[in-house]
Coordinates of N, CA and C in Angstrom, one line a residue:
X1 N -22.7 23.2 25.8 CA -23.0 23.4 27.2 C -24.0 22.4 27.7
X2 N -23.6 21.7 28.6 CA -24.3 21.0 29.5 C -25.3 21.3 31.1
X3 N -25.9 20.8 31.2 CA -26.8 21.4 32.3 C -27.2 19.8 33.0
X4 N -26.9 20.0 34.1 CA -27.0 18.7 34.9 C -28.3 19.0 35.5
X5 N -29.7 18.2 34.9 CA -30.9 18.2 35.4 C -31.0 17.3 36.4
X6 N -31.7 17.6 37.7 CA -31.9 16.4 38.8 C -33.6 15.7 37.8
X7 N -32.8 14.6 37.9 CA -34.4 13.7 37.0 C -34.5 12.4 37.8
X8 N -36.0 12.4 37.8 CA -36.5 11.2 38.7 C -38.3 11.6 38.3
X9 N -38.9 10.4 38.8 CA -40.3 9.8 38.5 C -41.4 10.9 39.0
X10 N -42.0 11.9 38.3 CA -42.8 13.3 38.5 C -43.4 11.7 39.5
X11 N -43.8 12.8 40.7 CA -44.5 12.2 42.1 C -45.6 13.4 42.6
X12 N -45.4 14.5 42.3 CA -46.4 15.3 42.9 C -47.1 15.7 41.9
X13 N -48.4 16.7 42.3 CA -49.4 17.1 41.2 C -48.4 18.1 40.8
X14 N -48.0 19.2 41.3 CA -47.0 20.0 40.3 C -46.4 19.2 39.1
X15 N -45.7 18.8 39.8 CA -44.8 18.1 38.4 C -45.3 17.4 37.1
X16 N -46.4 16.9 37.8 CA -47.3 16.3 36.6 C -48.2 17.3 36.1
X17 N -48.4 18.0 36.5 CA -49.1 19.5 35.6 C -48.0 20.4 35.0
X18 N -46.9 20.4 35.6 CA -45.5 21.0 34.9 C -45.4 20.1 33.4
X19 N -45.3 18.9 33.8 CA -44.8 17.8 32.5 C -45.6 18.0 31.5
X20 N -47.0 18.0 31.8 CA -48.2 17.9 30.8 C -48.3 18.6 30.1
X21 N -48.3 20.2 30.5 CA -48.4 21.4 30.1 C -47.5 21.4 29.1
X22 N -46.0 21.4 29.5 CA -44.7 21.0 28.7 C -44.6 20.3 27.4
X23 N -45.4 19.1 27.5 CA -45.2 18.0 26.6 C -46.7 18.9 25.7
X24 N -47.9 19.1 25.5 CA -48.7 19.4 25.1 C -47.8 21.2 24.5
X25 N -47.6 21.3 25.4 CA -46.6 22.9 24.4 C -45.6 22.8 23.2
X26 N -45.0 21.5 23.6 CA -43.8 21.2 22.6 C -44.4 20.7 21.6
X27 N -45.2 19.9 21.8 CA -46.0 19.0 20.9 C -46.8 20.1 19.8
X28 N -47.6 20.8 20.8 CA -48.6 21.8 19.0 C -47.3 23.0 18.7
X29 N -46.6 23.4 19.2 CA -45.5 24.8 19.0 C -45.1 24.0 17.6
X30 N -44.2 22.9 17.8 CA -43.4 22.1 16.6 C -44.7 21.4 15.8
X31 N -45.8 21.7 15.4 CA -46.6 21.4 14.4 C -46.6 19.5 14.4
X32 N -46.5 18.7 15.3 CA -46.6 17.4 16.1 C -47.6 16.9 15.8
X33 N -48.6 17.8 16.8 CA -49.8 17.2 17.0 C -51.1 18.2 16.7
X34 N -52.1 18.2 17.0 CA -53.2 19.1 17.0 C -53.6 19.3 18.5
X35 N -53.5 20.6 18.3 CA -54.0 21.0 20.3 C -54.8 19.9 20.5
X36 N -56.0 19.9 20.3 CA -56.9 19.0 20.6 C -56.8 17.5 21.0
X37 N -55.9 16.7 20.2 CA -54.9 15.6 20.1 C -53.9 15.7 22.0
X38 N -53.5 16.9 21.7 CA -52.3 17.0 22.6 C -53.3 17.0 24.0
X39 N -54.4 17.4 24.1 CA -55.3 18.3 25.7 C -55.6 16.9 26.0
X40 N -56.2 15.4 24.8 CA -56.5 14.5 25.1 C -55.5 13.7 25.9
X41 N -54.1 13.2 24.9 CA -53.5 12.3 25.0 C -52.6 12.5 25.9
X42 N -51.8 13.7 25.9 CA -51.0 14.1 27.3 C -51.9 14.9 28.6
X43 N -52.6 13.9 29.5 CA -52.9 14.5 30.3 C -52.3 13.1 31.3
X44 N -52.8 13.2 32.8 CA -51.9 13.0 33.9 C -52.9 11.0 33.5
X45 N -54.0 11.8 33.4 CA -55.0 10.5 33.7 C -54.4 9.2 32.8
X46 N -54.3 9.7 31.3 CA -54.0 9.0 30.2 C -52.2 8.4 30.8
X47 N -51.5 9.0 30.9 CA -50.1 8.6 31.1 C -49.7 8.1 31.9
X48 N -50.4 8.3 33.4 CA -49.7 7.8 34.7 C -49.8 6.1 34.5
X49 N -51.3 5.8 34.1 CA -51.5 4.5 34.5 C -50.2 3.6 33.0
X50 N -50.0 4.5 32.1 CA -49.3 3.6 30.9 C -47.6 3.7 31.3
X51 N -47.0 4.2 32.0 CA -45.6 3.8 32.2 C -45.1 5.2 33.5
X52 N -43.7 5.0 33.4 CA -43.5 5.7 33.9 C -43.1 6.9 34.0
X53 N -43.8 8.1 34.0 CA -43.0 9.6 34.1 C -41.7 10.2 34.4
X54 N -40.5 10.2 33.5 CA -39.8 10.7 34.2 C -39.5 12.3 33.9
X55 N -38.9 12.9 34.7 CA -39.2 14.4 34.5 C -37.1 15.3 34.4
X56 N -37.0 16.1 34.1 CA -35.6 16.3 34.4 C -36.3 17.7 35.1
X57 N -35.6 18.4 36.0 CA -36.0 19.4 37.0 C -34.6 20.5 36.9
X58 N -34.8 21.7 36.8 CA -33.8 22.2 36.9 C -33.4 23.2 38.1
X59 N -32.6 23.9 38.3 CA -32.2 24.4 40.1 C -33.5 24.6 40.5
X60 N -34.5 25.7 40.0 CA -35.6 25.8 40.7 C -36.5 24.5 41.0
X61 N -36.3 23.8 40.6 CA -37.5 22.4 40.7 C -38.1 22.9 39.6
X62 N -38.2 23.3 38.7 CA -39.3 23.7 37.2 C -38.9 22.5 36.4
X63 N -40.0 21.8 36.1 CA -39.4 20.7 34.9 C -39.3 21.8 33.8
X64 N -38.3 20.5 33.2 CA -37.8 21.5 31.7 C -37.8 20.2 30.7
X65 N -37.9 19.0 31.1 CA -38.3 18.4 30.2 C -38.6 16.9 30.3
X66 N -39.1 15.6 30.1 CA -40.2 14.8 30.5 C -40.0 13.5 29.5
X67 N -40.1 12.5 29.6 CA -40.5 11.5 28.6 C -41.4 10.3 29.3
X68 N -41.9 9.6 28.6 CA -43.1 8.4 29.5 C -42.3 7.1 28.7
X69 N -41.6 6.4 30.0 CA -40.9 4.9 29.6 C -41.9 4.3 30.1
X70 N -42.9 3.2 29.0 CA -43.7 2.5 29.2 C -44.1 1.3 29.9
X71 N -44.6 0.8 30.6 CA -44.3 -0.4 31.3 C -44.3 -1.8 30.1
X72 N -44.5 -2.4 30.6 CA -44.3 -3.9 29.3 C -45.6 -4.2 28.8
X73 N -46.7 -3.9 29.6 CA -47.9 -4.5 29.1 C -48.8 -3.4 28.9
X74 N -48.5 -1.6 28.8 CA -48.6 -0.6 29.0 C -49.7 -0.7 27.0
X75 N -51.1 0.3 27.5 CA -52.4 0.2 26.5 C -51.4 0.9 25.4
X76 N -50.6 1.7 25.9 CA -50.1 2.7 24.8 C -48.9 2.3 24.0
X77 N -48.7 0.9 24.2 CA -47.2 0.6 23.3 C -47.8 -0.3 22.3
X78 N -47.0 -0.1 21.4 CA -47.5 0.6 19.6 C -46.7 -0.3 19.3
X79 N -45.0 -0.6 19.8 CA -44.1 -1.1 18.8 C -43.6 -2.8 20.0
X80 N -43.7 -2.1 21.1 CA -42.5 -3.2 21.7 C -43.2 -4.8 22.4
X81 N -42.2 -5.7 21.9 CA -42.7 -6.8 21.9 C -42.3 -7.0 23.4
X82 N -42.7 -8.5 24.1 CA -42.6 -8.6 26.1 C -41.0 -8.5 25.7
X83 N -40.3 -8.6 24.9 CA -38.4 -8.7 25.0 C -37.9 -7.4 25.2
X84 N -39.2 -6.3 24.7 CA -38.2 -4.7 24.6 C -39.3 -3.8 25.5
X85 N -38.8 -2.7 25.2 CA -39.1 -1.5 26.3 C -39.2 -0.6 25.1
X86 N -40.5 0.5 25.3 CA -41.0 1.5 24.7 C -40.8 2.7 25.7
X87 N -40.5 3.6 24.8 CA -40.6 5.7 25.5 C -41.5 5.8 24.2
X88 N -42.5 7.3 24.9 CA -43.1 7.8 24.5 C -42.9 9.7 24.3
X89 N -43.5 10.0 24.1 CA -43.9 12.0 24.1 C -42.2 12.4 25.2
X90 N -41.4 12.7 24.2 CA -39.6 13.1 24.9 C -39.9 14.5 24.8
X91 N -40.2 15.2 25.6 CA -40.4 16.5 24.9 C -39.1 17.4 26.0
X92 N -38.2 18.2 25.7 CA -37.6 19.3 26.7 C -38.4 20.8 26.4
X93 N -38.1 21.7 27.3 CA -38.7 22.9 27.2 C -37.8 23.7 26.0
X94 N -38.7 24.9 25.5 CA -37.8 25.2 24.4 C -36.3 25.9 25.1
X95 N -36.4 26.8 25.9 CA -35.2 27.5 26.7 C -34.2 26.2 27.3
X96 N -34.5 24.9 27.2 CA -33.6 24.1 27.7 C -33.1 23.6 26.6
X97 N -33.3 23.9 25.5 CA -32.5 23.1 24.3 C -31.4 23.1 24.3
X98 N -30.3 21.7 24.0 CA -29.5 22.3 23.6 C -28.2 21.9 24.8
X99 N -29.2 21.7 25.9 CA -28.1 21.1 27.5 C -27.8 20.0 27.7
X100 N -28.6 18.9 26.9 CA -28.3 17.8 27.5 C -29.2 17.2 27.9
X101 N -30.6 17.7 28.3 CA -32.0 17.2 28.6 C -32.5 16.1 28.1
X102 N -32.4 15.9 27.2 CA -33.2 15.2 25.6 C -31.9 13.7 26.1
X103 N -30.6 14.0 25.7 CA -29.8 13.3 25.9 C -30.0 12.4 28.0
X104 N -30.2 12.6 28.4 CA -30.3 12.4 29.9 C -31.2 11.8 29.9
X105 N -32.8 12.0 29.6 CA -34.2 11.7 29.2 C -33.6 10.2 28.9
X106 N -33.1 10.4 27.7 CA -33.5 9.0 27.1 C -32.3 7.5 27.8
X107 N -31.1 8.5 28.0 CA -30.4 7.6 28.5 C -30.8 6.8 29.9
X108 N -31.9 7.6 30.8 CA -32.5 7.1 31.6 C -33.5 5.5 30.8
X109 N -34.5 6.2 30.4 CA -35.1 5.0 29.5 C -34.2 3.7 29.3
X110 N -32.8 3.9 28.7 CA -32.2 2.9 28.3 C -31.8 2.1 29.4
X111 N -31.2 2.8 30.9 CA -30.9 1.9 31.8 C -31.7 1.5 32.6
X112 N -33.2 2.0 32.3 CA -34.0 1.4 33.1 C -34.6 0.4 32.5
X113 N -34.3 0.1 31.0 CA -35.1 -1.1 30.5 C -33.3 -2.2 30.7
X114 N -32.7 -1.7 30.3 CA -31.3 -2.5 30.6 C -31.8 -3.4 31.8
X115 N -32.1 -2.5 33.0 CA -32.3 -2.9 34.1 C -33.3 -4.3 35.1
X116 N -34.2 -3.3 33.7 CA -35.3 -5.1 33.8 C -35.3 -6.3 32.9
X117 N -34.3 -6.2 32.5 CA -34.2 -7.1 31.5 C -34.6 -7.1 30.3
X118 N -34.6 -6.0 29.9 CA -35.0 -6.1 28.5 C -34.0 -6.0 27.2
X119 N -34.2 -6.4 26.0 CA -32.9 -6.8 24.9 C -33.5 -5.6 24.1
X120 N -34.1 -4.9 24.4 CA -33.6 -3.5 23.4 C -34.8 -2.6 23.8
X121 N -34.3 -1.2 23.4 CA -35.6 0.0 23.8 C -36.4 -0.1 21.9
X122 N -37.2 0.5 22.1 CA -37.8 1.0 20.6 C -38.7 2.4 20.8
X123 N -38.9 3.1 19.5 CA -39.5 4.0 19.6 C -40.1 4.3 18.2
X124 N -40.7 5.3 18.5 CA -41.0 5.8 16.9 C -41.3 7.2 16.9
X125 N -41.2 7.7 15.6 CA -40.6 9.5 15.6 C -41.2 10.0 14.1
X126 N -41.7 11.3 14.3 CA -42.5 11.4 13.0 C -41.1 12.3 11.9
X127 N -41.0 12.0 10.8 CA -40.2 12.4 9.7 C -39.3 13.9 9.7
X128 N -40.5 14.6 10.6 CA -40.1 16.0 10.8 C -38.9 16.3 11.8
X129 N -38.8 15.1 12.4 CA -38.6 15.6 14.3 C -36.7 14.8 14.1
X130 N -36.3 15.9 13.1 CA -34.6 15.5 13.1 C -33.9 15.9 14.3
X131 N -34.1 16.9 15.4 CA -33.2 16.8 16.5 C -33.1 15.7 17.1
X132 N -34.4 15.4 17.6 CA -34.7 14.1 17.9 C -34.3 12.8 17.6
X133 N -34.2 12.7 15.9 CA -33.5 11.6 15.0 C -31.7 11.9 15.4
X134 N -31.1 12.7 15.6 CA -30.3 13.2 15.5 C -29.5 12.5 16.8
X135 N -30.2 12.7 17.9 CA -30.1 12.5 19.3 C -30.1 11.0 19.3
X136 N -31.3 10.2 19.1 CA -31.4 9.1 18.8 C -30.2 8.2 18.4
X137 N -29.9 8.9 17.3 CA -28.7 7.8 16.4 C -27.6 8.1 17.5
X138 N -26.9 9.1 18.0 CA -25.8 9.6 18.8 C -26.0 9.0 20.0
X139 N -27.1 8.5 20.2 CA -27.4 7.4 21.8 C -27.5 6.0 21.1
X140 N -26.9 5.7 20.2 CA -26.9 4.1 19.7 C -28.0 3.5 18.7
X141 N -29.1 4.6 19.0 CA -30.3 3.7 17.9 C -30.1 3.4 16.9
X142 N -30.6 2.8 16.1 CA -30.6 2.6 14.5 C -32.2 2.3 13.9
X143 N -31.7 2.7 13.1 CA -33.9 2.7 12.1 C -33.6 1.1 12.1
X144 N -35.1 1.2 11.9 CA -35.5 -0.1 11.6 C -36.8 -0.2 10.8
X145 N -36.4 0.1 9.8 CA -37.3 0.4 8.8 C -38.2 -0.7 8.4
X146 N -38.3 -1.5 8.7 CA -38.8 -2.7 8.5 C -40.0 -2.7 9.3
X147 N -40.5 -2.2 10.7 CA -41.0 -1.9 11.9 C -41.7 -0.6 11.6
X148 N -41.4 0.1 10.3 CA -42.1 1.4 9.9 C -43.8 1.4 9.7
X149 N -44.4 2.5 10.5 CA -46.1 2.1 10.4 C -46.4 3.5 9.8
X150 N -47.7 3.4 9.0 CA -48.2 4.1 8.1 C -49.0 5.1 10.0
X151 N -48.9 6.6 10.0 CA -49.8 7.2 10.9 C -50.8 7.6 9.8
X152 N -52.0 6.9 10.7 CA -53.5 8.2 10.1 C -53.5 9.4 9.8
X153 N -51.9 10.5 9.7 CA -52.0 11.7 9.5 C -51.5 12.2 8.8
X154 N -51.2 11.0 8.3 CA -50.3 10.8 7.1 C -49.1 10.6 6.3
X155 N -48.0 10.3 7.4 CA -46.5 10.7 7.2 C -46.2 8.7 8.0
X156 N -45.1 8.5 7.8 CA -44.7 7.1 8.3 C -44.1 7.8 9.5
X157 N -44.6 6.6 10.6 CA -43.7 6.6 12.0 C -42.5 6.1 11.6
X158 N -41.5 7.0 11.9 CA -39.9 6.3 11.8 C -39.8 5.7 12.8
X159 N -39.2 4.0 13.3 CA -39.1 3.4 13.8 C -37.8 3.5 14.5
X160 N -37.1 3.5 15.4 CA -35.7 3.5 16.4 C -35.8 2.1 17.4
X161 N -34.9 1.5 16.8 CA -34.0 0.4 18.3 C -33.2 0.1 18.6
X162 N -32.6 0.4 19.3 CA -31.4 0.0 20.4 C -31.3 -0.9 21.4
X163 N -30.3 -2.0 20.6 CA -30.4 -3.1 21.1 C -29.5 -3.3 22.4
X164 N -29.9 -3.9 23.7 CA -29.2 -3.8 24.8 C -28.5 -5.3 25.2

């Protein structure tokens, strides 16, 4: 079952206190991150200025689920060179699992770096996070294990790119 979310660029303070909340929930629930981690790095201040918010919204206007496509020269990109495009924190709500959110999210990302020219998205994903891996490969990515970075928390960033 599919669920057609209206998704576009969080613009008001709701949405961006919707997203944040969201993304910091998914993040410590699924053992991700450490609250503390999550209260710092997903807040409005840290993300707005590093790319752009997109949000998927469902009939009520409630976000349900969120990812940050980074700009090109954005403090928070880790992996992508000026040729490629980085996403960040993909998080859906847990009651939205399952519709198509996750899948929508990122296909956005892809045609928006398509769009600016760029020759591939990249990302990276921690060992645990197989729906996500799962989703990933079924939207075209492939590892790239070579681009693999050691995290300070001690597990390898799995690396994803999709070349456009």
């Amino acid at each position: 079952m599919h669920m057609t979310p209206h998704l576009r660029e969080a613009a008001t303070d709701r949405e961006w206190e919707q997203a944040t909340a969201l993304l910091q929930r998914v993040y410590v629930a699924g053992g991700y991150t450490a609250a503390a981690n999550a209260g710092q790095f997903m807040t409005r201040e840290n993300l707005e200025p590093a790319g752009v918010l997109l949000v998927a919204l469902d009939g009520e206007d409630a976000v349900v689920g969120a990812v940050l496509l980074l700009h090109p020269a954005s403090a928070l990109r880790q992996l992508a060179t000026m040729y490629e495009r980085e996403f960040r924190v993909l998080g859906v709500d847990e009651r939205a699992r399952g519709l198509g959110i996750g899948e929508v999210l990122v296909q956005a990302c892809v045609d928006r770096a398509f769009a600016s020219g760029a020759q591939a998205v990249v990302l990276w994903t921690q060992p645990s996070m197989h729906s996500a891996q799962r989703l990933y490969k079924r939207l075209g990515f492939r590892r790239a294990p070579e681009r693999d970075v050691k995290d300070p928390r001690g597990f390898t960033r799995l690396v994803f790119q999709r070349d456009l």
